């Protein structure tokens, strides 16, 4: 499959503020930095599902 290769060229990258690794912004927003496990410093909003009490 080549569509992954193409789409990656258009995805914005961010530099992890903790370890300076280049990470795709979409990955960084979801899972944080894969290298140092730093969570997103760029997205301060808390997702709605984190506000809901667990049952």
Backbone as a printed PyTorch tensor [residue, N CA C, xyz], in Angstrom:
tensor([[[  0.8340,  -1.2010,   0.0000],
         [  0.0000,   0.0000,   0.0000],
         [  0.8740,   1.2580,   0.0000]],

        [[  0.6000,   2.1360,  -0.9130],
         [  1.4210,   3.3390,  -1.0040],
         [  0.7160,   4.5620,  -0.4420]],

        [[ -0.5800,   4.4640,  -0.1370],
         [ -1.2900,   5.6640,   0.3070],
         [ -0.7650,   6.1700,   1.6500]],

        [[ -0.2160,   5.2900,   2.4790],
         [  0.3710,   5.7290,   3.7410],
         [  1.5840,   6.6250,   3.5100]],

        [[  2.4090,   6.2370,   2.5550],
         [  3.6030,   7.0170,   2.2400],
         [  3.2180,   8.4160,   1.7730]],

        [[  2.2020,   8.4800,   0.9230],
         [  1.7760,   9.7650,   0.3990],
         [  1.1900,  10.6460,   1.4870]],

        [[  0.3240,  10.0920,   2.3120],
         [ -0.3580,  10.9030,   3.3180],
         [  0.6120,  11.4450,   4.3570]],

        [[  1.6800,  10.6870,   4.6380],
         [  2.6480,  11.1500,   5.6340],
         [  3.3410,  12.4430,   5.2000]],

        [[  3.5030,  12.6230,   3.8990],
         [  4.1610,  13.8350,   3.4200],
         [  3.3330,  15.0800,   3.7170]],

        [[  2.0290,  14.9090,   3.8430],
         [  1.1430,  16.0470,   4.0490],
         [  0.7780,  16.2410,   5.5150]],

        [[  1.1110,  15.2680,   6.3510],
         [  0.7930,  15.4050,   7.7680],
         [  1.8260,  16.2920,   8.4460]],

        [[  1.3680,  17.2780,   9.2190],
         [  2.3120,  18.1630,   9.9080],
         [  3.0620,  17.4120,  11.0030]],

        [[  4.3160,  17.7910,  11.1850],
         [  5.1170,  17.1840,  12.2440],
         [  5.3570,  18.2130,  13.3320]],

        [[  5.5340,  17.7360,  14.5530],
         [  5.8960,  18.6110,  15.6560],
         [  7.1840,  18.0890,  16.2630]],

        [[  7.8880,  18.9620,  16.9540],
         [  9.1020,  18.5570,  17.6530],
         [  8.7440,  18.3950,  19.1230]],

        [[  9.0190,  17.2280,  19.6780],
         [  8.7280,  16.9850,  21.0900],
         [  9.5340,  17.9640,  21.9450]],

        [[  8.8560,  18.7280,  22.8210],
         [  9.5700,  19.7150,  23.6400],
         [ 10.5030,  19.0730,  24.6670]],

        [[ 10.2990,  17.7970,  24.9300],
         [ 11.1050,  17.1400,  25.9550],
         [ 12.3670,  16.4930,  25.3820]],

        [[ 12.2430,  15.7920,  24.2460],
         [ 13.4140,  15.0710,  23.7240],
         [ 13.7740,  15.4790,  22.2920]],

        [[ 13.0540,  16.4560,  21.7360],
         [ 13.3510,  17.0060,  20.4010],
         [ 13.2080,  15.9960,  19.2670]],

        [[ 12.4140,  14.9610,  19.4690],
         [ 12.1510,  13.9950,  18.4130],
         [ 11.0360,  14.5190,  17.5170]],

        [[ 11.1710,  14.2670,  16.2180],
         [ 10.1050,  14.6590,  15.2980],
         [  9.0020,  13.6110,  15.3410]],

        [[  7.7820,  14.0660,  15.5980],
         [  6.6360,  13.1670,  15.7000],
         [  5.5140,  13.7470,  14.8470]],

        [[  4.7620,  12.8870,  14.1780],
         [  3.5940,  13.3800,  13.4570],
         [  2.6290,  13.9970,  14.4530]],

        [[  2.0890,  15.1680,  14.1230],
         [  1.2310,  15.8900,  15.0620],
         [  0.0330,  15.0540,  15.4910]],

        [[ -0.5510,  14.3130,  14.5520],
         [ -1.7230,  13.5120,  14.9100],
         [ -1.3650,  12.4370,  15.9310]],

        [[ -0.1840,  11.8370,  15.7770],
         [  0.2610,  10.8400,  16.7510],
         [  0.5570,  11.4910,  18.0910]],

        [[  1.1980,  12.6550,  18.0590],
         [  1.5750,  13.3440,  19.2840],
         [  0.3400,  13.7500,  20.0740]],

        [[ -0.7050,  14.1970,  19.3610],
         [ -1.9450,  14.5930,  20.0240],
         [ -2.6250,  13.4120,  20.6890]],

        [[ -2.5020,  12.2260,  20.0850],
         [ -3.2120,  11.0550,  20.5920],
         [ -2.3990,  10.2970,  21.6330]],

        [[ -1.1520,   9.9480,  21.2950],
         [ -0.3740,   9.0730,  22.1830],
         [  0.8320,   9.7470,  22.8090]],

        [[  1.1080,  10.9870,  22.4060],
         [  2.3100,  11.6470,  22.9010],
         [  3.5410,  11.1530,  22.1540]],

        [[  4.7060,  11.5210,  22.6500],
         [  5.9560,  11.1310,  21.9970],
         [  6.2440,   9.6560,  22.2320]],

        [[  6.4750,   8.8860,  21.1670],
         [  6.7440,   7.4500,  21.3230],
         [  8.0890,   7.1730,  21.9950]],

        [[  8.9970,   8.1610,  21.9510],
         [ 10.3320,   7.9410,  22.4950],
         [ 10.3820,   8.1950,  24.0030]],

        [[  9.9390,   9.3710,  24.4300],
         [ 10.0590,   9.7180,  25.8500],
         [  8.7120,   9.7070,  26.5640]],

        [[  7.6410,   9.3430,  25.8490],
         [  6.2930,   9.2440,  26.4120],
         [  5.7510,  10.5840,  26.9040]],

        [[  6.3120,  11.6740,  26.4020],
         [  5.8120,  12.9910,  26.7770],
         [  4.4430,  13.2100,  26.1450]],

        [[  3.4860,  13.6060,  26.9510],
         [  2.1560,  13.8760,  26.4190],
         [  2.1180,  15.2510,  25.7640]],

        [[  1.1250,  15.4610,  24.9270],
         [  1.0390,  16.6680,  24.1210],
         [  1.0710,  17.9420,  24.9550]],

        [[  2.0360,  18.8030,  24.6400],
         [  2.0920,  20.1260,  25.2590],
         [  1.3360,  21.1350,  24.3970]],

        [[  0.9480,  20.7050,  23.1990],
         [  0.3410,  21.6240,  22.2530],
         [ -1.1740,  21.6480,  22.3800]],

        [[ -1.7470,  20.6080,  22.9650],
         [ -3.1950,  20.5240,  23.0920],
         [ -3.5620,  20.5570,  24.5600]],

        [[ -4.0360,  21.7120,  25.0290],
         [ -4.3380,  21.8790,  26.4460],
         [ -5.7610,  21.4300,  26.7810]],

        [[ -6.5700,  21.2160,  25.7570],
         [ -7.9610,  20.8320,  26.0050],
         [ -8.0510,  19.3880,  26.4780]],

        [[ -8.9540,  19.1530,  27.4200],
         [ -9.1770,  17.7930,  27.9020],
         [-10.2970,  17.1850,  27.0670]],

        [[-10.0630,  15.9980,  26.4790],
         [-11.1290,  15.3450,  25.7050],
         [-12.3560,  15.0830,  26.5740]],

        [[-13.5310,  15.1130,  25.9620],
         [-14.7750,  14.9280,  26.7010],
         [-14.8250,  13.6180,  27.4550]],

        [[-14.2720,  12.5580,  26.8610],
         [-14.3610,  11.2500,  27.5060],
         [-13.5350,  11.1880,  28.7800]],

        [[-12.5930,  12.0930,  28.9610],
         [-11.8260,  12.1210,  30.2090],
         [-12.6110,  12.7900,  31.3310]],

        [[-13.5930,  13.5960,  30.9520],
         [-14.3940,  14.2940,  31.9480],
         [-15.5370,  13.4290,  32.4750]],

        [[-15.9140,  12.4310,  31.6880],
         [-17.0170,  11.5650,  32.0970],
         [-16.5670,  10.5990,  33.1880]],

        [[-17.3640,  10.4260,  34.2390],
         [-17.0000,   9.4590,  35.2850],
         [-17.0900,   8.0290,  34.7630]],

        [[-16.1460,   7.2070,  35.1510],
         [-16.1580,   5.8070,  34.7330],
         [-17.2220,   5.0530,  35.5200]],

        [[-17.9170,   4.1320,  34.8390],
         [-18.9610,   3.3660,  35.5390],
         [-18.5690,   1.9190,  35.6400]]])
